[in-house]
Amino acid sequence: MEESHRPEAKSELDITPSGEAPVPRLNQTRTGIKPKAMPDPEADLTDPGLYFNRELSHLQFNVRVLEQALDEAHPLLNRLMFLLIFSSNMDEFFEIRVAGLKNQVALGDETTGADGRPPRSVLAEISQIAHEQVERQYRILNEHLIPALEQQGLRFRRRGDWSEAQREWVRDYFESEIMPVISPIGLDPSHPFPRLVNKSLNFIVELEGKDAFGREGGMAILPAPRSLPRVIALPGELCEEGFTEYVFLSSMIHAHAEEVFPGMSVRGCYQFRLTRNADLSVDPEDVSDLASALRGELLSRRYGSGVRLEVADNCPDELVDFLLKQFELGEADLYRVNGPVNLTRMMSVLGEVDRPELLYRAFIPGQTKALSKRDSVLHAMAEGDILLHHPFQSFAPVEELLREAARDPDVLAIKQTLYRTGADSPIVNALVEAAGNGKEVTVVIELRARFDEADNLALASRLQEAGAIVIYGVMAYKTHAKMMHIVRRERGELRHYAHLGTGNYHSKTAKLYTDYSLLTANPVLCADVHKVFQQLSGMGRARKIEKLLHAPFTLHERLVEMIDREAAHARKGKRAHLIIKCNSLTEPKLIQALYRASQAGVECDLIIRGMCCLRPGLPGISESIRVRSIIGRFLEHTRVFHFHNDGKPETWGSSADFMARNMFHRVETCFPLLDKKLAARVRKDLETYLVDNCQSWLLQGDGTYVKQTPGDAAPISAQETLLYAYAARA
């Protein structure tokens, strides 16, 4: 540990139930334990029964996120946030994963993953689980969170509970803010069913009477204006004393639907939302200009084929059937909900509520000694490698490094990869400044970063206007590597500096995601980074890279070799242990290598946040493999790999997960931690996750996850322990 900030005052999260100081980081990893069952040398490691389905595993991760909404260890507003994140995750799951399976079925494509399950079977199980969990989500909201929020003075007013003064205010708001921008659409032969935007809030309205043109009432569609907030705070003077009160836009529209159709009688008004296929498809053979092709695809994303219909649970069956027919969906695609159909839009409340006691306590990210005693990041890097663990340690030095390089007259060139950066990015501001100051600035922007395509197109235009060279990477391979390269003239010679990370160059997510940043002036590592940039910007055969592992060329092969090397040590009776921490584990060859390692007696500790297709605990196959998922305050995002290697340990950081797309279809980097102290520090961080008994879920051989609890032991939260060790509480 480089330094520990220990504030004098302690919050409730700073102490154990017994009132003792926080549990220190422990080295309690189980190692050297022989398998209980003899390995089966005849086992077919490609047997589909040895693999979980990727999509169902992904769905189970979303369920673990939803579970956090019930965990009273989280502050109340954070519990609400987890429930809303579940909604957002499910939106993307349907837009991409379910949409992809539906396309397979429609095309008659029976291609299966390693688990061998046909897409139609997977879709049926997804539907069953998703229906159960969405219904449960609304029960958690209505029966747990909303009552708990009301006890804390935060109330969501239903229509039937409005006071007369509130009704008057809602009427005025409707007339002044909603009516001028709302556009009802009657349905008749001259007004066919409208093309509705993906995930937009809409109402289907039943009407009686005749309109101004003598047309008989029937049905109309009422799209909610996208420009308006979905949750509106009532003025303080209209709220009960001690309460902050909110109303939903949907309730306002319900209450005043008849005003939208003057002279007509509204028999019913029911909210619904359609989720569409939102994946982008760009054929490399048909594209001469990737940016132009993506701009066209972004427009079509809003109107892809339907994959899910959400409707109010009181909507009559005949109207539901009408909507399903319009969107060419079946009963399995229908989700009746008891509440707003667009829960994700409630996230705005979290930013408006000034109740810090209902949120996790703020903290100040820590700083390393190497940087705190230097006024220049470049000078500090020149003295030795620096490792930052975000968000426990600040991301600011990475931004400061780029600003410093932009303004340093001795810096000649800057190269940078950008995947997800954010629309208003200090990183981009510094690159623009560097280009304006005459530096050679080259930026590799991945335009196809899903759901960030529009932002990245705008960033590319801004950088090009500033004079930077902008490259869109390699057409058939997404550039997912996180790299920065700086060339500086020092005492008549050129010196190289580099940043390598496991996460994106994004200031906001660096406060929410766990990631590592390596700042280095190591000549060999910097030369490797330079070669990777040259491959991306130029053409030619793959160049020899000394230390970095590089997808799609050497990363997969070397990872398999390192896992097999650990197995070879175990067969010789030597201690053998590996720790893999990443977001997803789905690539079959890597899973087979881990099975071989377990059969040989290697202790395999896998910390996999999301999808995991490997089945742990199978006698003779994976008995010494343990898989855990950590779900907590921060999104676990680090990709780090540790190998005991017969007492000559190797520790690596990477931009890549253990997935086929990362190994074969993306440009990725995996970097060694050459400084032994930094490598040992990462090993201790990993061991902290392995003893977590508060936010850890253990994967079972049947695919279920079991939440770990302290029992009679001291509670250990890895994230809280690391936060205490690295950061300072505000």
XYZ file of C-alpha atoms in Angstrom, residues 16 30 57 65 124 128-129 138 164 187 194 209 228 231 240 250 292 297 371-372 379 400 420 452 482 593 609 701:
28
model
C -17.788 -3.345 12.358
C -6.745 -20.924 -0.193
C -25.717 -15.909 -17.338
C -28.104 -6.109 -9.418
C -38.192 -19.209 -23.825
C -39.773 -16.870 -18.043
C -36.997 -15.373 -15.897
C -42.245 -3.481 -9.341
C -57.104 20.158 -4.414
C -55.977 6.218 -35.801
C -47.359 5.935 -36.119
C -67.983 10.843 -29.833
C -40.187 16.787 -20.595
C -40.852 12.916 -12.649
C -47.117 18.241 3.345
C -47.701 9.904 -16.928
C -21.001 8.326 -42.717
C -27.282 3.503 -38.791
C 2.781 11.979 -7.167
C 2.169 13.945 -3.986
C 8.852 13.870 -13.595
C -3.145 16.117 -15.484
C -15.923 5.770 -24.102
C -21.576 6.056 -27.501
C -6.680 1.904 -23.316
C -7.602 -24.358 -20.208
C -18.635 -9.754 -12.271
C -22.408 -25.878 -10.262
